Structure formats: C-alpha cells, structure tokens
C-alpha cells in the first residue's frame, strides 16, 4: 500500500492545495519500506491533476491536515481513502496510521474560497 501526504519541511503540510511537495510512503503490513518525495508545484489547486498524479504513483491512502471540498471530491472519485486533521512529522504520522495509533483533529475542511494564501 502507498500512503501520500502533503509535505513541508518533514511535516504534514496543513494546506493540501498549496503543497508543492508530497511524500509517498511504500508500506508492507505495518512497516514503511520506502519513501519518495514528488514535486506537485504544477498541480497546486488543480484538483483533477493532483488526484491523477497521486493515482499514477499508485497511492491508495491520502493523509492530510486541511483540504477543500473540491479536492476531497476529486480524490474520492478515484477511490482514495482520505484521512484529515493530521499534523506533525510525516514519518511518525505514517507509522501511527499503519499501527492504528493515528489521532487526528476534527475534520479540517478548507473553505477559504480564494487561492491567494502565501506559504
């Protein structure tokens, strides 16, 4: 199974749509067996493009902090499992998910509308 997260300086990026990088973890059972960073800069706020990029990478699970409704719809349309409200060190989050220990905040939906946020 492959798990993807929006990535910023080793952490889960709190804003999915602005993430310029994603980390993809390869897993086997409860173990992380590999890790890859992909550049997603060309797909910021491009819902179908981002969902397609992750699908092409073989991702099945997306773990994120905040995410917008349109992005959720694009991911769900391609069959992804989506977990929201995650934060902290991306490797730790992946390990916690694999071992049933992931604790997330309430669902965090970004309804900001405008896309002029800065990083």
CSV table of N, CA and C in Angstrom, one decimal:
chain,number,residue,atom,x,y,z
A,1,UNK,N,0.8,-1.2,0.0
A,1,UNK,CA,0.0,0.0,0.0
A,1,UNK,C,0.9,1.2,0.0
A,2,UNK,N,0.4,2.3,-0.7
A,2,UNK,CA,1.2,3.5,-0.7
A,2,UNK,C,0.3,4.6,0.0
A,3,UNK,N,1.0,5.4,0.8
A,3,UNK,CA,0.3,6.5,1.6
A,3,UNK,C,0.9,7.8,1.1
A,4,UNK,N,0.1,8.8,0.8
A,4,UNK,CA,0.6,10.1,0.4
A,4,UNK,C,0.2,11.2,1.4
A,5,UNK,N,1.1,12.2,1.6
A,5,UNK,CA,0.8,13.3,2.4
A,5,UNK,C,1.4,14.6,1.8
A,6,UNK,N,0.6,15.7,1.9
A,6,UNK,CA,1.2,17.0,1.5
A,6,UNK,C,2.4,17.2,2.5
A,7,UNK,N,3.5,17.7,2.0
A,7,UNK,CA,4.8,17.7,2.7
A,7,UNK,C,5.4,19.1,2.7
A,8,UNK,N,5.9,19.5,3.9
A,8,UNK,CA,6.6,20.7,4.0
A,8,UNK,C,7.6,20.6,5.2
A,9,UNK,N,8.9,20.6,4.8
A,9,UNK,CA,10.0,20.6,5.8
A,9,UNK,C,9.8,19.4,6.8
A,10,UNK,N,9.5,18.2,6.3
A,10,UNK,CA,9.4,17.0,7.1
A,10,UNK,C,8.1,16.8,7.8
A,11,UNK,N,7.2,17.8,7.7
A,11,UNK,CA,5.9,17.8,8.4
A,11,UNK,C,4.8,17.6,7.4
A,12,UNK,N,3.6,17.2,7.9
A,12,UNK,CA,2.4,17.2,7.1
A,12,UNK,C,2.0,18.6,6.8
A,13,UNK,N,2.0,19.0,5.6
A,13,UNK,CA,1.6,20.4,5.2
A,13,UNK,C,0.2,20.6,5.6
A,14,UNK,N,-0.2,21.6,6.4
A,14,UNK,CA,-1.5,21.8,6.8
A,14,UNK,C,-2.5,22.2,5.7
A,15,UNK,N,-2.0,22.6,4.6
A,15,UNK,CA,-2.9,23.0,3.5
A,15,UNK,C,-2.6,22.2,2.2
A,16,UNK,N,-3.4,21.2,2.0
A,16,UNK,CA,-3.3,20.3,0.9
A,16,UNK,C,-3.1,21.0,-0.5
A,17,UNK,N,-3.9,21.9,-0.8
A,17,UNK,CA,-4.0,22.6,-2.1
A,17,UNK,C,-2.8,23.4,-2.4
A,18,UNK,N,-2.0,23.9,-1.3
A,18,UNK,CA,-0.9,24.7,-1.6
A,18,UNK,C,0.4,23.9,-1.5
A,19,UNK,N,0.4,22.7,-1.3
A,19,UNK,CA,1.6,21.9,-1.1
A,19,UNK,C,2.3,21.7,-2.4
A,20,UNK,N,3.6,22.1,-2.4
A,20,UNK,CA,4.5,22.0,-3.6
A,20,UNK,C,5.2,20.6,-3.6
A,21,UNK,N,5.1,19.9,-2.5
A,21,UNK,CA,5.7,18.5,-2.5
A,21,UNK,C,4.7,17.6,-1.7
A,22,UNK,N,4.8,16.3,-2.1
A,22,UNK,CA,4.1,15.3,-1.4
A,22,UNK,C,5.1,14.2,-1.1
A,23,UNK,N,5.0,13.6,0.0
A,23,UNK,CA,5.8,12.4,0.4
A,23,UNK,C,4.9,11.2,0.2
A,24,UNK,N,5.5,10.2,-0.4
A,24,UNK,CA,4.7,8.9,-0.7
A,24,UNK,C,5.5,7.8,0.0
A,25,UNK,N,4.8,7.1,1.0
A,25,UNK,CA,5.4,6.0,1.7
A,25,UNK,C,5.0,4.7,1.1
A,26,UNK,N,5.9,3.9,0.8
A,26,UNK,CA,5.6,2.5,0.4
A,26,UNK,C,5.6,1.7,1.7
A,27,UNK,N,4.6,0.8,1.8
A,27,UNK,CA,4.4,0.1,3.1
A,27,UNK,C,4.2,-1.4,2.8
A,28,UNK,N,4.5,-2.2,3.8
A,28,UNK,CA,4.2,-3.6,3.7
A,28,UNK,C,3.8,-4.0,5.1
A,29,UNK,N,2.5,-4.3,5.2
A,29,UNK,CA,1.9,-4.6,6.6
A,29,UNK,C,2.0,-3.3,7.4
A,30,UNK,N,2.7,-3.4,8.5
A,30,UNK,CA,2.8,-2.2,9.4
A,30,UNK,C,4.1,-1.6,9.3
A,31,UNK,N,4.9,-1.9,8.3
A,31,UNK,CA,6.2,-1.3,8.1
A,31,UNK,C,6.3,-0.4,6.9
A,32,UNK,N,7.0,0.7,7.1
A,32,UNK,CA,7.4,1.6,5.9
A,32,UNK,C,8.6,1.0,5.3
A,33,UNK,N,8.5,0.7,4.0
A,33,UNK,CA,9.6,0.1,3.2
A,33,UNK,C,10.3,1.0,2.3
A,34,UNK,N,9.7,2.2,2.1
A,34,UNK,CA,10.4,3.2,1.2
A,34,UNK,C,9.7,4.5,1.3
A,35,UNK,N,10.3,5.5,0.7
A,35,UNK,CA,9.8,6.9,0.8
A,35,UNK,C,10.3,7.6,-0.4
A,36,UNK,N,9.4,8.4,-1.0
A,36,UNK,CA,9.7,9.2,-2.2
A,36,UNK,C,9.0,10.6,-2.1
A,37,UNK,N,9.7,11.6,-2.4
A,37,UNK,CA,9.2,13.0,-2.5
A,37,UNK,C,8.9,13.3,-3.9
A,38,UNK,N,7.7,13.8,-4.2
A,38,UNK,CA,7.3,14.2,-5.6
A,38,UNK,C,7.0,15.7,-5.6
A,39,UNK,N,7.3,16.3,-6.7
A,39,UNK,CA,7.1,17.7,-6.9
A,39,UNK,C,5.6,17.8,-7.4
A,40,UNK,N,4.8,18.6,-6.7
A,40,UNK,CA,3.4,18.8,-7.2
A,40,UNK,C,3.2,20.3,-7.5
A,41,UNK,N,4.2,21.1,-7.6
A,41,UNK,CA,4.1,22.5,-7.8
A,41,UNK,C,3.1,22.9,-9.0
A,42,UNK,N,3.2,22.1,-10.1
A,42,UNK,CA,2.3,22.4,-11.2
A,42,UNK,C,0.9,22.1,-11.0
A,43,UNK,N,0.5,21.4,-9.9
A,43,UNK,CA,-0.8,21.0,-9.6
A,43,UNK,C,-1.5,21.7,-8.4
A,44,UNK,N,-0.8,22.8,-7.9
A,44,UNK,CA,-1.4,23.5,-6.8
A,44,UNK,C,-2.8,23.9,-7.1
A,45,UNK,N,-3.8,23.5,-6.4
A,45,UNK,CA,-5.2,23.9,-6.6
A,45,UNK,C,-5.8,23.3,-7.9
A,46,UNK,N,-5.1,22.4,-8.5
A,46,UNK,CA,-5.6,21.7,-9.7
A,46,UNK,C,-6.1,20.3,-9.2
A,47,UNK,N,-7.4,20.3,-8.9
A,47,UNK,CA,-7.9,19.1,-8.2
A,47,UNK,C,-7.8,17.8,-9.0
A,48,UNK,N,-8.2,17.8,-10.2
A,48,UNK,CA,-8.2,16.6,-11.0
A,48,UNK,C,-6.7,16.2,-11.3
A,49,UNK,N,-5.9,17.2,-11.6
A,49,UNK,CA,-4.5,17.0,-11.9
A,49,UNK,C,-3.7,16.4,-10.7
A,50,UNK,N,-4.0,16.9,-9.5
A,50,UNK,CA,-3.3,16.4,-8.3
A,50,UNK,C,-3.8,15.0,-8.0
A,51,UNK,N,-5.1,14.7,-8.1
A,51,UNK,CA,-5.7,13.4,-7.9
A,51,UNK,C,-5.1,12.4,-8.9
A,52,UNK,N,-5.0,12.8,-10.1
A,52,UNK,CA,-4.4,11.9,-11.2
A,52,UNK,C,-2.9,11.6,-10.9
A,53,UNK,N,-2.2,12.7,-10.5
A,53,UNK,CA,-0.7,12.5,-10.1
A,53,UNK,C,-0.6,11.4,-9.0
A,54,UNK,N,-1.4,11.5,-8.0
A,54,UNK,CA,-1.3,10.6,-6.9
A,54,UNK,C,-1.7,9.2,-7.3
A,55,UNK,N,-2.7,9.1,-8.2
A,55,UNK,CA,-3.2,7.8,-8.7
A,55,UNK,C,-2.1,7.2,-9.5
A,56,UNK,N,-1.5,8.0,-10.4
A,56,UNK,CA,-0.4,7.4,-11.2
A,56,UNK,C,0.8,6.9,-10.4
A,57,UNK,N,0.9,7.4,-9.2
A,57,UNK,CA,2.0,7.0,-8.3
A,57,UNK,C,1.6,5.7,-7.5
A,58,UNK,N,0.3,5.3,-7.7
A,58,UNK,CA,-0.1,4.1,-7.0
A,58,UNK,C,-0.6,4.3,-5.6
A,59,UNK,N,-0.9,5.5,-5.2
A,59,UNK,CA,-1.3,5.9,-3.9
A,59,UNK,C,-2.7,5.3,-3.7
A,60,UNK,N,-3.0,4.8,-2.5
A,60,UNK,CA,-4.3,4.4,-2.1
A,60,UNK,C,-4.9,5.2,-0.9
A,61,UNK,N,-4.0,5.7,0.0
A,61,UNK,CA,-4.5,6.5,1.1
A,61,UNK,C,-3.8,7.8,1.1
A,62,UNK,N,-4.6,8.9,1.4
A,62,UNK,CA,-4.1,10.2,1.5
A,62,UNK,C,-4.4,10.7,2.9
A,63,UNK,N,-3.3,11.1,3.6
A,63,UNK,CA,-3.5,11.7,5.0
A,63,UNK,C,-3.1,13.1,4.9
A,64,UNK,N,-3.9,14.0,5.4
A,64,UNK,CA,-3.7,15.4,5.3
A,64,UNK,C,-4.1,16.2,6.5
A,65,UNK,N,-3.8,17.5,6.6
A,65,UNK,CA,-4.3,18.4,7.6
A,65,UNK,C,-5.6,18.9,7.0
A,66,UNK,N,-5.6,20.1,6.5
A,66,UNK,CA,-6.8,20.7,5.9
A,66,UNK,C,-6.9,20.5,4.4
A,67,UNK,N,-8.1,20.4,3.9
A,67,UNK,CA,-8.3,20.1,2.5
A,67,UNK,C,-9.7,20.6,2.1
A,68,UNK,N,-9.8,21.1,0.9
A,68,UNK,CA,-11.1,21.6,0.4
A,68,UNK,C,-12.0,20.6,-0.1
A,69,UNK,N,-13.3,21.0,-0.2
A,69,UNK,CA,-14.3,20.0,-0.6
A,69,UNK,C,-14.1,19.5,-2.0
A,70,UNK,N,-13.7,20.4,-2.9
A,70,UNK,CA,-13.5,20.0,-4.3
A,70,UNK,C,-12.3,19.0,-4.5
A,71,UNK,N,-11.3,19.2,-3.6
A,71,UNK,CA,-10.2,18.2,-3.7
A,71,UNK,C,-10.7,16.9,-3.1
A,72,UNK,N,-11.4,16.9,-2.0
A,72,UNK,CA,-12.0,15.6,-1.5
A,72,UNK,C,-12.8,14.9,-2.6
A,73,UNK,N,-13.6,15.6,-3.3
A,73,UNK,CA,-14.5,15.0,-4.3
A,73,UNK,C,-13.6,14.4,-5.4
A,74,UNK,N,-12.5,15.1,-5.8
A,74,UNK,CA,-11.6,14.6,-6.9
A,74,UNK,C,-11.0,13.3,-6.4
A,75,UNK,N,-10.5,13.3,-5.2
A,75,UNK,CA,-9.8,12.1,-4.6
A,75,UNK,C,-10.8,11.0,-4.4
A,76,UNK,N,-12.0,11.2,-3.9
A,76,UNK,CA,-13.0,10.2,-3.7
A,76,UNK,C,-13.4,9.6,-5.0
A,77,UNK,N,-13.5,10.4,-6.1
A,77,UNK,CA,-13.9,10.0,-7.4
A,77,UNK,C,-12.9,9.0,-8.0
A,78,UNK,N,-11.7,9.0,-7.5
A,78,UNK,CA,-10.7,8.0,-7.9
A,78,UNK,C,-10.4,6.9,-6.9
A,79,UNK,N,-11.3,6.9,-5.9
A,79,UNK,CA,-11.2,5.7,-4.9
A,79,UNK,C,-10.2,5.8,-3.8
A,80,UNK,N,-9.7,7.0,-3.5
A,80,UNK,CA,-8.7,7.2,-2.4
A,80,UNK,C,-9.4,7.1,-1.1
A,81,UNK,N,-8.8,6.6,-0.1
A,81,UNK,CA,-9.2,6.7,1.3
A,81,UNK,C,-8.6,8.0,1.8
A,82,UNK,N,-9.3,8.9,2.4
A,82,UNK,CA,-8.8,10.2,2.8
A,82,UNK,C,-9.0,10.3,4.3
A,83,UNK,N,-7.9,10.7,5.0
A,83,UNK,CA,-7.9,11.0,6.4
A,83,UNK,C,-7.5,12.4,6.6
A,84,UNK,N,-8.3,13.2,7.3
A,84,UNK,CA,-8.0,14.6,7.5
A,84,UNK,C,-7.6,14.9,9.0
A,85,UNK,N,-7.1,16.1,9.2
A,85,UNK,CA,-6.8,16.6,10.5
A,85,UNK,C,-5.5,16.1,11.1
A,86,UNK,N,-4.7,15.5,10.3
A,86,UNK,CA,-3.4,15.1,10.7
A,86,UNK,C,-2.4,16.2,10.8
A,87,UNK,N,-1.4,16.1,11.7
A,87,UNK,CA,-0.3,17.1,11.8
A,87,UNK,C,0.9,16.5,12.3
A,88,UNK,N,2.0,17.2,12.2
A,88,UNK,CA,3.3,16.7,12.7
A,88,UNK,C,4.2,16.0,11.7
A,89,UNK,N,5.2,15.4,12.3
A,89,UNK,CA,6.2,14.7,11.5
A,89,UNK,C,5.6,13.6,10.6
A,90,UNK,N,5.8,13.8,9.3
A,90,UNK,CA,5.2,12.9,8.3
A,90,UNK,C,5.5,11.4,8.5
A,91,UNK,N,6.7,11.1,8.8
A,91,UNK,CA,7.1,9.7,9.0
A,91,UNK,C,6.4,9.1,10.2
A,92,UNK,N,6.3,9.9,11.3
A,92,UNK,CA,5.6,9.5,12.5
A,92,UNK,C,4.1,9.3,12.2
A,93,UNK,N,3.5,10.2,11.5
A,93,UNK,CA,2.1,10.1,11.1
A,93,UNK,C,1.8,8.8,10.3
A,94,UNK,N,2.7,8.5,9.4
A,94,UNK,CA,2.6,7.2,8.6
A,94,UNK,C,2.7,6.0,9.5
A,95,UNK,N,3.7,6.0,10.4
A,95,UNK,CA,3.8,4.9,11.3
A,95,UNK,C,2.6,4.7,12.2
A,96,UNK,N,2.1,5.9,12.7
A,96,UNK,CA,1.0,5.8,13.6
A,96,UNK,C,-0.3,5.3,12.8
A,97,UNK,N,-0.4,5.7,11.6
A,97,UNK,CA,-1.5,5.2,10.8
A,97,UNK,C,-1.4,3.7,10.6
A,98,UNK,N,-0.3,3.2,10.2
A,98,UNK,CA,-0.1,1.8,10.0
A,98,UNK,C,-0.3,0.9,11.2
A,99,UNK,N,-0.1,1.5,12.4
A,99,UNK,CA,-0.2,0.8,13.6
A,99,UNK,C,-1.5,1.1,14.4
A,100,UNK,N,-2.4,1.8,13.7
A,100,UNK,CA,-3.7,2.1,14.3
A,100,UNK,C,-3.7,3.1,15.5
A,101,UNK,N,-2.6,3.9,15.5
A,101,UNK,CA,-2.5,4.9,16.6
A,101,UNK,C,-2.7,6.3,16.1
A,102,UNK,N,-3.0,6.5,14.9
A,102,UNK,CA,-3.1,7.9,14.3
A,102,UNK,C,-4.3,8.6,15.0
A,103,UNK,N,-4.0,9.7,15.6
A,103,UNK,CA,-5.0,10.6,16.2
A,103,UNK,C,-5.0,11.9,15.4
A,104,UNK,N,-6.2,12.2,14.9
A,104,UNK,CA,-6.3,13.4,14.1
A,104,UNK,C,-7.3,14.4,14.8
A,105,UNK,N,-7.2,15.7,14.4
A,105,UNK,CA,-8.2,16.6,14.9
A,105,UNK,C,-9.5,16.4,14.2
A,106,UNK,N,-10.5,17.2,14.5
A,106,UNK,CA,-11.7,17.1,13.8
A,106,UNK,C,-11.5,17.3,12.3
A,107,UNK,N,-12.4,16.9,11.4
A,107,UNK,CA,-12.2,17.1,10.0
A,107,UNK,C,-11.9,18.5,9.7
A,108,UNK,N,-10.9,18.8,9.0
A,108,UNK,CA,-10.5,20.1,8.7
A,108,UNK,C,-10.7,20.4,7.2
A,109,UNK,N,-11.7,21.1,6.9
A,109,UNK,CA,-12.1,21.4,5.5
A,109,UNK,C,-11.7,22.9,5.3
A,110,UNK,N,-10.9,23.1,4.3
A,110,UNK,CA,-10.6,24.5,3.9
A,110,UNK,C,-11.7,25.1,3.0
A,111,UNK,N,-12.4,26.0,3.5
A,111,UNK,CA,-13.5,26.6,2.7
A,111,UNK,C,-13.1,28.0,2.4
A,112,UNK,N,-11.8,28.3,2.2
A,112,UNK,CA,-11.3,29.6,2.1
A,112,UNK,C,-11.7,30.3,0.8
A,113,UNK,N,-12.0,29.5,-0.3
A,113,UNK,CA,-12.5,30.1,-1.5
A,113,UNK,C,-11.4,30.7,-2.3
A,114,UNK,N,-10.8,31.7,-1.8
A,114,UNK,CA,-9.7,32.4,-2.5
A,114,UNK,C,-8.4,31.5,-2.5
A,115,UNK,N,-7.6,31.7,-3.5
A,115,UNK,CA,-6.4,30.9,-3.5
A,115,UNK,C,-5.2,31.8,-3.5
A,116,UNK,N,-5.2,32.9,-2.8
A,116,UNK,CA,-4.1,33.8,-2.7
A,116,UNK,C,-3.4,33.7,-1.4
A,117,UNK,N,-3.4,32.5,-0.8
A,117,UNK,CA,-2.7,32.3,0.5
A,117,UNK,C,-1.2,32.4,0.3
A,118,UNK,N,-0.4,32.7,1.1
A,118,UNK,CA,1.0,32.6,1.0
A,118,UNK,C,1.5,31.5,1.8
A,119,UNK,N,2.7,31.0,1.4
A,119,UNK,CA,3.2,29.9,2.3
A,119,UNK,C,4.1,30.5,3.3
